[in-house]
Each structure stands twice: as C-alpha cells, then as structure tokens.
Short mmCIF file of C-alpha atoms in Angstrom, two decimals:
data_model
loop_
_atom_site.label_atom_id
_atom_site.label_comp_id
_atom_site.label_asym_id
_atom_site.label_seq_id
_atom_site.Cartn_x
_atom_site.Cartn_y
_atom_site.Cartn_z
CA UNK A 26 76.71 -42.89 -8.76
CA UNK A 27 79.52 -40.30 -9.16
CA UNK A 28 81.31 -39.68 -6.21
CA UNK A 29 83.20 -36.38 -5.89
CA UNK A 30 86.30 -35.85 -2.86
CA UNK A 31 86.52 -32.52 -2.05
CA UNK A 32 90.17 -32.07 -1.38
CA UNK A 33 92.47 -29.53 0.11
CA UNK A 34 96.66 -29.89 1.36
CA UNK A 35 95.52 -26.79 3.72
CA UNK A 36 92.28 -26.06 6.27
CA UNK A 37 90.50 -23.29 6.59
CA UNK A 38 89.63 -22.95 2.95
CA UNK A 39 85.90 -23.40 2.97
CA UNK A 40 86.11 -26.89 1.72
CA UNK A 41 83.19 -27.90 3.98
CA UNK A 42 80.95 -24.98 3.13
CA UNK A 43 81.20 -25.88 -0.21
CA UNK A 44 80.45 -29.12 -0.12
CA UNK A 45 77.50 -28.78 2.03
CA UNK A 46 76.80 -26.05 -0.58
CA UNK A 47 76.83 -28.38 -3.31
CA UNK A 48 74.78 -31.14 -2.16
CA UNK A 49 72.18 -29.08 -1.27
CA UNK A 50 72.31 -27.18 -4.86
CA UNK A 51 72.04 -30.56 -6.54
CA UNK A 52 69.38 -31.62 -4.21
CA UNK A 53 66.96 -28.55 -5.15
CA UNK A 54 67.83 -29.55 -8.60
CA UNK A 55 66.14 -32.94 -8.46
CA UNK A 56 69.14 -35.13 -7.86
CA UNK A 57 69.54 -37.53 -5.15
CA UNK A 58 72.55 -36.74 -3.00
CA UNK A 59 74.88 -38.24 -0.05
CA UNK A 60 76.93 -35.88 2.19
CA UNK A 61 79.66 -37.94 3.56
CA UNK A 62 81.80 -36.58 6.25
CA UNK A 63 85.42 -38.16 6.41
CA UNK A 64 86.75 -35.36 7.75
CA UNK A 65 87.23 -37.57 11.20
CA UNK A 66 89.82 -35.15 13.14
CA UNK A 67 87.81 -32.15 12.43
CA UNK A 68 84.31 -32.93 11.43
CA UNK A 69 81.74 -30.07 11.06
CA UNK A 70 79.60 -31.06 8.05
CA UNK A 71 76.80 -31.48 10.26
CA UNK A 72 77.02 -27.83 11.35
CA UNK A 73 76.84 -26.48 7.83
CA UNK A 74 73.82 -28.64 7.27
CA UNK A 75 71.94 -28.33 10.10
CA UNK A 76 72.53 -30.81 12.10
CA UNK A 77 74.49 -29.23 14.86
CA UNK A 78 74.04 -30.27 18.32
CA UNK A 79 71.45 -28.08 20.07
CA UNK A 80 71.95 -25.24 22.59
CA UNK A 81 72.40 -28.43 25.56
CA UNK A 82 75.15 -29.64 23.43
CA UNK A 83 72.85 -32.57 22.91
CA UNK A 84 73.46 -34.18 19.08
CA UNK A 85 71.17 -34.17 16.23
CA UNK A 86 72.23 -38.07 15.94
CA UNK A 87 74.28 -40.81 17.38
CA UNK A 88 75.75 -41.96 13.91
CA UNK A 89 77.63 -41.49 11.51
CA UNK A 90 80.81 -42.73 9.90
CA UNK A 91 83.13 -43.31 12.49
CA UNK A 92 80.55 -45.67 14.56
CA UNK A 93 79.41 -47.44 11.64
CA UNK A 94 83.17 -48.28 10.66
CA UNK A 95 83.45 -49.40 14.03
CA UNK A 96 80.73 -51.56 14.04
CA UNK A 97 81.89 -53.28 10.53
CA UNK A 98 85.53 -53.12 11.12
CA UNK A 99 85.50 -57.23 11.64
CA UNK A 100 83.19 -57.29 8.85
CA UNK A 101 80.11 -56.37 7.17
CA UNK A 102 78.01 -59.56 6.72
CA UNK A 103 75.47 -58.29 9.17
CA UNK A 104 75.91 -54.47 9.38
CA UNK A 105 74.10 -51.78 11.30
CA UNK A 106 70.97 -50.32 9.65
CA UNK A 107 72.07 -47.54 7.35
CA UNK A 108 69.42 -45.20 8.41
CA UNK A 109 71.10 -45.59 11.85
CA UNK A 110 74.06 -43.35 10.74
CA UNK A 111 72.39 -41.39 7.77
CA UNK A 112 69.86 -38.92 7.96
CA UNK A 113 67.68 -37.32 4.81
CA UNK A 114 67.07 -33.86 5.52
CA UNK A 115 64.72 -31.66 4.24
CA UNK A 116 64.94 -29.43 1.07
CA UNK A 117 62.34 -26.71 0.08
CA UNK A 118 59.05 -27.82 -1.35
CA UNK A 119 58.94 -29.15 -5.01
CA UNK A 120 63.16 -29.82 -5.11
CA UNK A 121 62.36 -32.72 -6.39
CA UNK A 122 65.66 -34.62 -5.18
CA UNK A 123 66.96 -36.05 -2.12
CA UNK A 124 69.45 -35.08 0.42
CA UNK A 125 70.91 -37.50 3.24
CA UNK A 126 74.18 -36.73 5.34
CA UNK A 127 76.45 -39.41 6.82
CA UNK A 128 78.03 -36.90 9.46
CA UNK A 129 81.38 -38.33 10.92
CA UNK A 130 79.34 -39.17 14.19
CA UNK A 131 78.39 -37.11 16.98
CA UNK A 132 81.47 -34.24 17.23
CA UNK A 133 82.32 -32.71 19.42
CA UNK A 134 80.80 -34.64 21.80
CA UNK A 135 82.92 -37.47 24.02
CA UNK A 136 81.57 -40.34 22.66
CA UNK A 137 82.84 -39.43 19.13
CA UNK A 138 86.30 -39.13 20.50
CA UNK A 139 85.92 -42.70 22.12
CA UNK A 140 84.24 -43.78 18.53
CA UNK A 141 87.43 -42.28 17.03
CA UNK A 142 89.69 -44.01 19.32
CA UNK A 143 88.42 -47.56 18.90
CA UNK A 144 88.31 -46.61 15.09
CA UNK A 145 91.87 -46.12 15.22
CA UNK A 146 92.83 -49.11 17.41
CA UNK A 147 90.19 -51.69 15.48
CA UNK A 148 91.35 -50.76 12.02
CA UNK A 149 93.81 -49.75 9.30
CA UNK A 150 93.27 -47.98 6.10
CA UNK A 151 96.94 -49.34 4.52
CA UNK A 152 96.64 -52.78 6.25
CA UNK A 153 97.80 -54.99 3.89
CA UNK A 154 96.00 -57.64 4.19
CA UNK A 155 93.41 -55.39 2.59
CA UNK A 156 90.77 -55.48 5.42
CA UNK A 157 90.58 -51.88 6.63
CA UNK A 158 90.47 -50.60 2.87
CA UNK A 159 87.86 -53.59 2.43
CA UNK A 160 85.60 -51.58 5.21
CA UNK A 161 85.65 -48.32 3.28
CA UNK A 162 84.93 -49.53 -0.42
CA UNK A 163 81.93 -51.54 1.63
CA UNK A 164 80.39 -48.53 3.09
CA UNK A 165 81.10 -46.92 -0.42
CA UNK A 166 79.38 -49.98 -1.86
CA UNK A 167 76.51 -50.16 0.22
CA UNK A 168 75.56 -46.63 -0.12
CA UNK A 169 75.10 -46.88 -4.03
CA UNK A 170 73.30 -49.99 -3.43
CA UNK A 171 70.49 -48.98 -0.95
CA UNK A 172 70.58 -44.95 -1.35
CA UNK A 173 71.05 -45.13 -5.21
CA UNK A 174 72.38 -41.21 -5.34
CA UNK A 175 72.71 -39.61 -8.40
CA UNK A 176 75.83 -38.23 -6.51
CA UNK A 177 78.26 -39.47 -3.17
CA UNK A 178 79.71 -35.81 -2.53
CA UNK A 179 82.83 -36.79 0.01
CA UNK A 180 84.25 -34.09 2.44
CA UNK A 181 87.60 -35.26 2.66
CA UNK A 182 90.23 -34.88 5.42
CA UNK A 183 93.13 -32.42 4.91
CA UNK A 184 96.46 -33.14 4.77
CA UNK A 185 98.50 -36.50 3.31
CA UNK A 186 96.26 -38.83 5.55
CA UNK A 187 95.54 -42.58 4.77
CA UNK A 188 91.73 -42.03 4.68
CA UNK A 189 92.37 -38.50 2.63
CA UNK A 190 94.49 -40.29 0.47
CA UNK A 191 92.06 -42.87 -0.16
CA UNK A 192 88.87 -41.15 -0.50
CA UNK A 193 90.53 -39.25 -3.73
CA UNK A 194 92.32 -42.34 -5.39
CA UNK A 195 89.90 -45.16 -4.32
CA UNK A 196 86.49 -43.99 -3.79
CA UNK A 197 86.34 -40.35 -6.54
CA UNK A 198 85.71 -40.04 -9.84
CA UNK A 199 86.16 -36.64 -9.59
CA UNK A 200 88.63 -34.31 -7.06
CA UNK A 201 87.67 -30.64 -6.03
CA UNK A 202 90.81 -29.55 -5.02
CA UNK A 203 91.05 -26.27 -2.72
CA UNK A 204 93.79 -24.05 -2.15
CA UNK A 205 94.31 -20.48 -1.25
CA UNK A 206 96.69 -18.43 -3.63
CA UNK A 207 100.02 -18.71 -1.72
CA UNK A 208 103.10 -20.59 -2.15
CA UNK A 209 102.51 -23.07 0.65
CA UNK A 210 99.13 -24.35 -0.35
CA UNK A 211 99.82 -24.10 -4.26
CA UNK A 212 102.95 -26.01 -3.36
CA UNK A 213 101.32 -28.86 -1.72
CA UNK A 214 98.13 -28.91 -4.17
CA UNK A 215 100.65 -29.31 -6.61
CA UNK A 216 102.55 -32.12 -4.95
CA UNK A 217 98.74 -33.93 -4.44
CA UNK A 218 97.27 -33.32 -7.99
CA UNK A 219 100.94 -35.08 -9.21
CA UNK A 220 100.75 -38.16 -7.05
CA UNK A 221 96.81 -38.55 -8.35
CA UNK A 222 97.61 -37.94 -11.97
CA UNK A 223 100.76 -40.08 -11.69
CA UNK A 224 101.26 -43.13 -14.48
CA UNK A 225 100.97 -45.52 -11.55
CA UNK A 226 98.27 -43.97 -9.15
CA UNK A 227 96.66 -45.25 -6.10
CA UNK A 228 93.96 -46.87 -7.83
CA UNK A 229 91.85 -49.45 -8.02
CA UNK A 230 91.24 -51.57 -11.88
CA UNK A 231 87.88 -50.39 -13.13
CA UNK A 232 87.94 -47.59 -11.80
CA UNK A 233 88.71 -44.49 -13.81
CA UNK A 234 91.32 -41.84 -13.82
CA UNK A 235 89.85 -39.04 -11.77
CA UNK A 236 88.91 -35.86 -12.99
CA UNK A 237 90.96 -33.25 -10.71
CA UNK A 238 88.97 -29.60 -10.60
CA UNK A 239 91.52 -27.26 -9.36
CA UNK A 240 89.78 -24.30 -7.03
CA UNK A 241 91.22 -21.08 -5.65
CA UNK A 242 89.51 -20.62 -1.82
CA UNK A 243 89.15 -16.90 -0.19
CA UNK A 244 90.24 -15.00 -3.26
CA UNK A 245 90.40 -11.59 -2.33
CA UNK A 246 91.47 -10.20 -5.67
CA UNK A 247 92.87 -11.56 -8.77
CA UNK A 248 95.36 -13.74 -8.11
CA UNK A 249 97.56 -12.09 -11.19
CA UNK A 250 99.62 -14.10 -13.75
CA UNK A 251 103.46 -13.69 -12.96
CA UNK A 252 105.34 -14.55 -9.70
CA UNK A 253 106.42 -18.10 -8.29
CA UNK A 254 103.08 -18.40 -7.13
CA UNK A 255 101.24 -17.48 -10.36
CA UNK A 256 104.01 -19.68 -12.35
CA UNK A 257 102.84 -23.00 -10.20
CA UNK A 258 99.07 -22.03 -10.77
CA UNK A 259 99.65 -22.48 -14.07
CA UNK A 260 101.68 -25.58 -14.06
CA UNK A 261 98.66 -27.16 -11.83
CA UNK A 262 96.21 -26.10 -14.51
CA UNK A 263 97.92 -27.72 -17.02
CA UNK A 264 98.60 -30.83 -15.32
CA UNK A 265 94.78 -30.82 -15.07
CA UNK A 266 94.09 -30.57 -18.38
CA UNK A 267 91.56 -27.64 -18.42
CA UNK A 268 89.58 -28.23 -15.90
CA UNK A 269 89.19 -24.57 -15.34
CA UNK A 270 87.60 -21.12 -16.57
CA UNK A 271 89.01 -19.81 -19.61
CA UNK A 272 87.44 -21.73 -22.71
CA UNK A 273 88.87 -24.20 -24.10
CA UNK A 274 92.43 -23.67 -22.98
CA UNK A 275 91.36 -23.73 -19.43
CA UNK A 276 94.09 -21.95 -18.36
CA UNK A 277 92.28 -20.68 -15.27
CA UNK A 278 91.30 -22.05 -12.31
CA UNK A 279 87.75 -21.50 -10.50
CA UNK A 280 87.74 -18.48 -8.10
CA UNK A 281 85.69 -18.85 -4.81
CA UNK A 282 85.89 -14.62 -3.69
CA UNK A 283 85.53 -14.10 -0.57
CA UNK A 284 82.89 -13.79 1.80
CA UNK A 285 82.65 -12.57 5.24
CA UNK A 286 78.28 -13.36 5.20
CA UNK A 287 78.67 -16.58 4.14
CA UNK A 288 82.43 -17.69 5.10
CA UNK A 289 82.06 -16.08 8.38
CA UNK A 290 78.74 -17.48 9.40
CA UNK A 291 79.14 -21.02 7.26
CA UNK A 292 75.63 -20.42 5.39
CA UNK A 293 74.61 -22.68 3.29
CA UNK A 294 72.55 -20.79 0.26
CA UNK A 295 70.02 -22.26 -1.79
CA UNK A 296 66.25 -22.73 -1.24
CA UNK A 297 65.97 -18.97 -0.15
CA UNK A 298 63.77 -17.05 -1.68
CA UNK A 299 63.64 -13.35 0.67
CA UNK A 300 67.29 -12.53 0.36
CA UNK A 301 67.90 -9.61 -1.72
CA UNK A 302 71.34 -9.37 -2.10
CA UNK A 303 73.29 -12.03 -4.57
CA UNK A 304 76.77 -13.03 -3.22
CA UNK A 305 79.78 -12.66 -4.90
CA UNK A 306 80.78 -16.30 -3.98
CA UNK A 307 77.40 -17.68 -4.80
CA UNK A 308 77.93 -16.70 -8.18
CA UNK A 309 80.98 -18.30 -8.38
CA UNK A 310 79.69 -21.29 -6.31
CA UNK A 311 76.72 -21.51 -9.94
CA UNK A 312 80.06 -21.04 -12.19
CA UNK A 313 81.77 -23.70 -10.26
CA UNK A 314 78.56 -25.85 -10.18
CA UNK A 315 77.50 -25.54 -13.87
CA UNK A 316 81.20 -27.12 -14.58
CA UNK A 317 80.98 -30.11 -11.89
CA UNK A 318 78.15 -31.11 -12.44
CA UNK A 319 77.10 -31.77 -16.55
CA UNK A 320 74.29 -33.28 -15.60
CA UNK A 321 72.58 -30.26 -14.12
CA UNK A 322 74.19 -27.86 -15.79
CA UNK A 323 71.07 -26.66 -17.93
CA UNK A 324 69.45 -25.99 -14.72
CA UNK A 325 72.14 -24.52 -12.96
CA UNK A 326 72.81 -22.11 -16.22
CA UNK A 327 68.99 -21.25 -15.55
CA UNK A 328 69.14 -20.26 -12.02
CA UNK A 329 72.13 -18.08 -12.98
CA UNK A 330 70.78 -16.05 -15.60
CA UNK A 331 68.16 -16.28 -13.37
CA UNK A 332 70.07 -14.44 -10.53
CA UNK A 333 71.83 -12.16 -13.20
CA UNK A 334 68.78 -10.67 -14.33
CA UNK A 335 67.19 -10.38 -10.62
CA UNK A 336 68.96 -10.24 -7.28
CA UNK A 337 66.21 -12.14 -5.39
CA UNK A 338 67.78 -15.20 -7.45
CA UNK A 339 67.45 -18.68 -5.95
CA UNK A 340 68.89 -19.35 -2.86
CA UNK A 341 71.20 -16.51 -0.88
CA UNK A 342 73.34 -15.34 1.66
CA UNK A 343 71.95 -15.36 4.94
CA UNK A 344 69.65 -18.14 4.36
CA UNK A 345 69.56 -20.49 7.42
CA UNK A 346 69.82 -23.97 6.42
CA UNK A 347 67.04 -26.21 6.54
CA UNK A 348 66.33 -29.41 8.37
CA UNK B 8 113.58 -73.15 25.75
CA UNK B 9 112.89 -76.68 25.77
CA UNK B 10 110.44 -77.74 23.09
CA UNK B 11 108.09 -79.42 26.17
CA UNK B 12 107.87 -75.72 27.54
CA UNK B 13 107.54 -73.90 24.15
CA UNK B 14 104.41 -76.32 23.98
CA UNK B 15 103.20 -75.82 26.78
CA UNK B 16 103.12 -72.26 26.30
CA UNK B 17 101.84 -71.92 23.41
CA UNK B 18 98.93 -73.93 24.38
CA UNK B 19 97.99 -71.92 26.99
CA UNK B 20 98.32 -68.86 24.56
CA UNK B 21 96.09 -71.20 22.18
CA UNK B 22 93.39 -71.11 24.64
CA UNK B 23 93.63 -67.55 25.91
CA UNK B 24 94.02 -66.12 22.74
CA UNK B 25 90.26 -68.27 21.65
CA UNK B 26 88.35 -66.78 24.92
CA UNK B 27 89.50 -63.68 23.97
CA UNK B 28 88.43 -63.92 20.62
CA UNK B 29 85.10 -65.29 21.89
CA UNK B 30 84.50 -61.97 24.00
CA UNK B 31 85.03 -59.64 21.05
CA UNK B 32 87.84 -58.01 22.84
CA UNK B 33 90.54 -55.69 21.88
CA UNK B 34 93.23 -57.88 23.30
CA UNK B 35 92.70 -60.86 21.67
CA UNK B 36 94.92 -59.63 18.55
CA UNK B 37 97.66 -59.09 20.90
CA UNK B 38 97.07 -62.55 21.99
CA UNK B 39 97.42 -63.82 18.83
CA UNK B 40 100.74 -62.27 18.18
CA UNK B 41 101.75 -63.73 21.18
CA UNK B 42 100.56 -67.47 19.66
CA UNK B 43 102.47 -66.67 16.30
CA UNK B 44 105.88 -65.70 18.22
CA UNK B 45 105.69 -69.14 19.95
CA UNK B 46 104.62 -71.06 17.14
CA UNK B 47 107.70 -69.44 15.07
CA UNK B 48 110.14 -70.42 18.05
CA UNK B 49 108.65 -74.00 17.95
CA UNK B 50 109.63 -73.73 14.35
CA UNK B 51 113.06 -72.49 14.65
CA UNK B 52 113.62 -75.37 16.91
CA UNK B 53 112.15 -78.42 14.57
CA UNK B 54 113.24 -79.36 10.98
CA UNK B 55 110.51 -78.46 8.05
CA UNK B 56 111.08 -82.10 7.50
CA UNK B 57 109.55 -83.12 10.82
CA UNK B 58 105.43 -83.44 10.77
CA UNK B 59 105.69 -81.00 13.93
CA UNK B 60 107.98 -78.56 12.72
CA UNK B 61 105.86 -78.06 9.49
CA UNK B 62 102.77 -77.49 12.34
CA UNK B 63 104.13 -75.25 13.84
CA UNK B 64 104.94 -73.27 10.47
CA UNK B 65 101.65 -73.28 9.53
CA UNK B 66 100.44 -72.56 13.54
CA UNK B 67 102.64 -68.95 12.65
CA UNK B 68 100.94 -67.86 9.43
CA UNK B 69 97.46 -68.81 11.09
CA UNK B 70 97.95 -66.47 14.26
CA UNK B 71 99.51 -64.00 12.34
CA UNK B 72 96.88 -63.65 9.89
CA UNK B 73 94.26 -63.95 12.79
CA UNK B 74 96.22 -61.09 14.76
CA UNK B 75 95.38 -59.02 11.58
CA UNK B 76 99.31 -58.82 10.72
CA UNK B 77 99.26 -59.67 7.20
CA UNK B 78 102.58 -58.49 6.35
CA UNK B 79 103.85 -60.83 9.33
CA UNK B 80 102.24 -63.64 7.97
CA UNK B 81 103.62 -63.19 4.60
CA UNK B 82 107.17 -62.64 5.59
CA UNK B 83 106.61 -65.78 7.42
CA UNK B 84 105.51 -67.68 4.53
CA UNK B 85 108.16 -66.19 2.31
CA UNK B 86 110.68 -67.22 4.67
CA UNK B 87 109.34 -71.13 5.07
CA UNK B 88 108.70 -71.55 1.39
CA UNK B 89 112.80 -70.62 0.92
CA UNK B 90 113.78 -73.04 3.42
CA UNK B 91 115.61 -76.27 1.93
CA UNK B 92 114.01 -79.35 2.23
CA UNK B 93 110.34 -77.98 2.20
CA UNK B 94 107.95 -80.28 0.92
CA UNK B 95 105.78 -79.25 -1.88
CA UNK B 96 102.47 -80.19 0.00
CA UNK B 97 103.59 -78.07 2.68
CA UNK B 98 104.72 -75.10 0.39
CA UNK B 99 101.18 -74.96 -1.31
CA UNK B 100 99.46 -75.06 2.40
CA UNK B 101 101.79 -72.10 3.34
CA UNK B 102 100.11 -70.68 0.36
CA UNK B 103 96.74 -71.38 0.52
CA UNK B 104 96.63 -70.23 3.79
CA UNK B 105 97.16 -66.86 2.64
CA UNK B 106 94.88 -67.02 -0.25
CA UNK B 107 92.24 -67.82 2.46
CA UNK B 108 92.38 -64.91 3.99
CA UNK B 109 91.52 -63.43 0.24
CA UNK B 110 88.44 -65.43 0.73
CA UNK B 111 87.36 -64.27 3.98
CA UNK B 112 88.03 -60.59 2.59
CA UNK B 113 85.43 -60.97 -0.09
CA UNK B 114 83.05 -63.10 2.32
CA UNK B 115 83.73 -60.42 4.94
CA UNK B 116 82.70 -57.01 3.02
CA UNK B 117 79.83 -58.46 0.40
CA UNK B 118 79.22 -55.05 -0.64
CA UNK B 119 82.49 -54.56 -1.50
CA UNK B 120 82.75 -58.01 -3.00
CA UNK B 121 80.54 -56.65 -5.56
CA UNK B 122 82.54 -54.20 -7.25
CA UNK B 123 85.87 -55.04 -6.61
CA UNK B 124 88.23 -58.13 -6.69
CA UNK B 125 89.91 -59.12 -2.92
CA UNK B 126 92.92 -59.75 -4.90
CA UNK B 127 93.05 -56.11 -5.77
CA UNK B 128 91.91 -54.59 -2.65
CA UNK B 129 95.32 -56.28 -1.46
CA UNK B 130 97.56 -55.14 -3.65
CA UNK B 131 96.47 -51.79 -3.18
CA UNK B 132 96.53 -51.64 0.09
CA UNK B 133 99.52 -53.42 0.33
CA UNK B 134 100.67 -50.18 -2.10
CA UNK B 135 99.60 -47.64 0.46
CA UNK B 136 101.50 -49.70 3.13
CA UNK B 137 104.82 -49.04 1.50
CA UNK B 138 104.11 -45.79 -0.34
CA UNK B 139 102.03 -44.29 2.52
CA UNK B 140 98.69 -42.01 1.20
CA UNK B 141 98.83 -41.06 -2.43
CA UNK B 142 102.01 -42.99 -3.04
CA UNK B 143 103.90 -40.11 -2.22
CA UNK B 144 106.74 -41.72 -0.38
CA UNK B 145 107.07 -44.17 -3.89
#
C-alpha cells in the first residue's frame, strides 16, 4: 500500500478536491483506493465524494475517523467493525477498482463535534508514552490489512498540527504539497518541505524518506521566474529534487489553473462521459496524475491523449459525483 | 501531613480511582494523578531504604503511567533511580515498570504491533512531544 498526505501550510487551495479527484481517477483505473479524511477541524471529503448529508441535514453515515479513534483510543484489541466507519462507493461500470472513504465522521452535524471533543480529551498524538501515535499507525495498519488498497490517499489537516504533522512524517510515502503562488504560503511550504526533508525527520525506522510533490493551487497565470516569490519556488523545487514539470531538471512545479466550474462547485471529474468541454485543471489534474502515480501512468497517458485528441475525453467538468 | 493520613488518603484515592476505572469514565485519569501525587508525598516522607518508602516509589510510577502521564512517570523514575542508597532490585523494578507499559503498547494496538516496534513508537512520539509537529520547534 502507498499512502499519499496531501498537504498544504494554507486552506482554501483545493487540497480536498484534489484528493477526492484522485482517488476516484485511480479507482476508474482499476486500483483499489482509501479516502481518508484527517482533516478533523474542517472535514468536507465526504461532500466532494458524495456523501454529503441530505437536504434534512441527515448524514450519509455515522462513522468515520474521529469515532473510530474514539472507540480505540484505550486500545484496539477488540475494535469496531471497519465497515462501520468506511464506506465503498460506487464507480462507473467496468472501473475495475475499488473506492472506499473513511470520512472524518458525520460533519457538520453535533455529534461530530461531541466525537471531536472526547477525541481530544481521550487522546494525544505527541503523548509520549507513545499511545495516541500507537492509535493512528493501528488504524493505518488495519486498513492495509483488511482493505488491501493499492493506494491510502490521506487528506491531511492544514497548518503545523500534531495529526498534520504526523500523517506526512509517519503514515506517507509520498507528500502532495499545495500552495498558492504568494509569499505567505510559499514561505510556509518551504518551512514544511525543510522540516520533512531534514537529516533527522519525524520518522519512523523502516519507513522511507518521503517523496515531497510540490503543487501550485489556483494558478491564474504563470507564476513567472524572478521576484522573492519566484526565487523561493525555486529553492522548494530544488530541495525536492525534481519532483516537478520540466524534464529532468524538474525545475518546475505542477500547476493546478484555475477553475471557477470545478473549484467553485467542488466537482469531482471522472467517469463522465456527456461533458463536452475539457477543463483546463483536469488536464493538469492527468499531468499531475501521470507523475504520482507510476503505476497507472500508461493508462493515465491514454486517457490524456485520449482527451487531447477529443473533448468528450473521460471524465469532465460538471460531472456529479457518483455514489 | 502525617504518614497515617497520607495513607489513609491515598487509599481512599486507591479505591476511587479503581471504580472509576471500572466505569470507563473520563475522570478516572484525573483520579489517578491524584493517587501518584500522594504516593510521591508518601515517598518524600520515607527513606528508599525503608520497604514502604520504596512502595510508595513504585505506587507513583504505577498511577502515573495509569493516568496516561508518561513523561510524569519517567521523571519520577529518573528522579528515584538518582537517589543515594537505592537498591539495585528496586532500581530495575523502577525500570521495568516502564518497559511494561512498552508491552501493553504493542499488546494494546496489534495492528500496529505488526509493523512497527513499541520501542520506536515511543521515541517518536516522545520526539513530537518536545519538538512539537514536524520537529519544527527542534
């Protein structure tokens, strides 16, 4: 299982949509895939995957993260059924792959909050005695074990945050890290992306040094090569050792344009066949895609020559979600 | 306080602390706490060389850890394994009662225990305690 934290210093840069976005792209391309919300002070995963409460305010599910922490935060020798606080939902006919979601829990409804708050009181990601870390890498554990996804894509919470902190340094083998092109995000990224490719990081043995994929969110042009702002850019890309556009050198990081359709509305593309238009930032979403994940890259280089050479490509703007 | 009353108290606290326990609630780590402090002032007020005294160390690394306040119970252990006169017996309980909360960590998570070692769940967490999230503050 590869798991993949989807990172940014700053909200409000899509980071959701794009996971949600991703998991459903590697679903339709036969992979098995886990959606895991850990986004616990602002969770909305479920909304860009179709699980939003309905028009009552009554939730698609009781689970989720949050109360399934709470029920193991003493420990885990007799845990709550998984299927309890995961749900598979449904991808077009002949995907091939799978697609569950661990949302954080029910949000926004009041029992999440109380979830939340007993979360909080019961248990603590940096306790030292190891026991709140303990609960995390054996939810981590158990999904690989029972689910056995080709991919655990994390939504991770914003900010320098014990649980945001640890879902990129103990959990990933891989970091998606968003940030819009100003100083104050690029700053921060910058600050982040050091701390996980220190000497000493916050890691545990075994586990490997993670692959940090820098991405620029909301890109309304090109975000040009001089300036303090350009000069950190390129100090971040080389700090991540070309994990960017740009050949071999690398020099550049993804670009996410954006988009008012899909940004706006927080659709999810992918499985849509009637669309005629093809989205600037579902192109980039295939570019982005075709680098993250190797695996599925032949197919993903398909569906975008695919979508080159005809607009009703696979999967676009406008597209409700599924499930 | 007199020793009679520290005992006293703390075995009332003993008790309280187990019903609480018992009924899953919230409180009972507060409880706990509460056993620890008393045990430690029993402690202050015996010699490690007295069979009591060295009770009543141990009785202060046992709440602490059961109150979930590992770093309590290690400062407590650091502090009785420096004091003069310690016997060695006593010294390697101090430490094995720490280690045995290692144990109950990999008993505890089995998942986890799969993939990683207690010993370094620990250490990293203790990391993030004093660095805070991505060692930032190291």
């Amino acid at each position: 299982m590869e798991t993949i934290a989807f990172y940014s210093y700053k909200g409000g840069v899509g980071r959701s949509l794009l996971v949600a976005n991703a998991a459903r792209f590697l679903g339709m391309l036969g992979k098995k895939v886990v959606a895991l919300d850990l986004d616990f002070e602002a969770p909305g995963l479920h909304y860009k995957l179709g699980r939003a409460p309905d028009a009552e305010g009554k939730p698609a599910m009781s689970g989720g993260a949050v109360p399934y922490l709470v029920a193991t935060a003493k420990g885990a020798r007799n845990p709550p059924p998984l299927k309890e606080h995961i749900v598979a939902l449904a991808l077009p006919e002949g995907a091939g792959g799978a697609l569950w979601l661990m949302p954080a829990g029910p949000a926004p409804r009041r029992e999440y909050w109380i979830a939340l708050k007993h979360l909080r009181e019961r248990l603590h990601f940096d306790d030292p005695s190891g026991k709140g870390l303990a609960v995390l890498l054996d939810l981590h554990a158990r999904i690989q074990d029972e689910l056995k996804p080709d991919y655990l894509l994390i939504d991770a919470r914003t900010g320098v945050t014990e649980l945001g902190g640890l879902a990129t340094t103990a959990l990933a083998n891989c970091v998606v890290c968003l940030f819009v092109p100003n100083q104050e995000s690029v700053d921060g990224t910058l600050a982040i992306v050091g701390a996980l490719k220190a000497k000493t990081p916050a890691r545990l043995p075994g586990l490997h040094p993670a692959r940090i994929v820098p991405v620029v969110a909301r890109a309304m042009a090109d975000i040009g090569s001089e300036g303090r702002t350009a000069d950190a850019i390129k100090r971040l890309m080389k700090i991540c050792e070309g994990q960017g556009t740009g050949g071999k050198s690398g020099l550049k990081p993804f670009l996410l344009p954006h988009d008012s359709v899909l940004g706006a509305n927080d659709k999810v593309v992918g499985g849509d066949q009637k669309a005629s238009a093809f989205s600037p930032l579902h192109k980039a979403y295939l570019e982005l895609f075709q680098h993250l994940f190797p695996q599925a890259r032949k197919k993903a280089e398909e569906a975008l020559l695919r979508a080159r050479l005809s607009k009703a490509a696979l999967g676009l703007p406008g597209a409700e979600p599924e499930g | 306080m007199d020793i009679n009353a520290l005992h006293s108290l703390v075995t009332g606290a003993i008790w309280r602390a187990e019903q609480l326990d018992e009924l899953g609630l919230e409180t009972a780590a507060s409880a706990w706490q509460e056993v620890s402090k008393l045990e430690e002032e029993i402690a202050k007020a015996l010699p490690v060389k007295d069979a009591e005294g060295r009770i009543a160390r141990r009785g202060a690394v046992h709440a602490a850890l059961k109150a979930n306040d590992y770093i309590r119970a290690e400062k407590l252990v650091s502090n009785y394994l420096a004091e003069r006169g310690a016997p060695k017996t006593h010294c390697a309980t101090l430490r094995k009662i720490l280690k045995a909360d290692v144990i109950v960590l990999s008993e505890e998570f089995p998942f986890a225990a799969k993939y990683y070692k207690p010993d370094d769940v620990q250490t990293l967490a203790d990391q993030l305690q004093k660095s805070g999230p991505f060692l930032l503050a190291a």
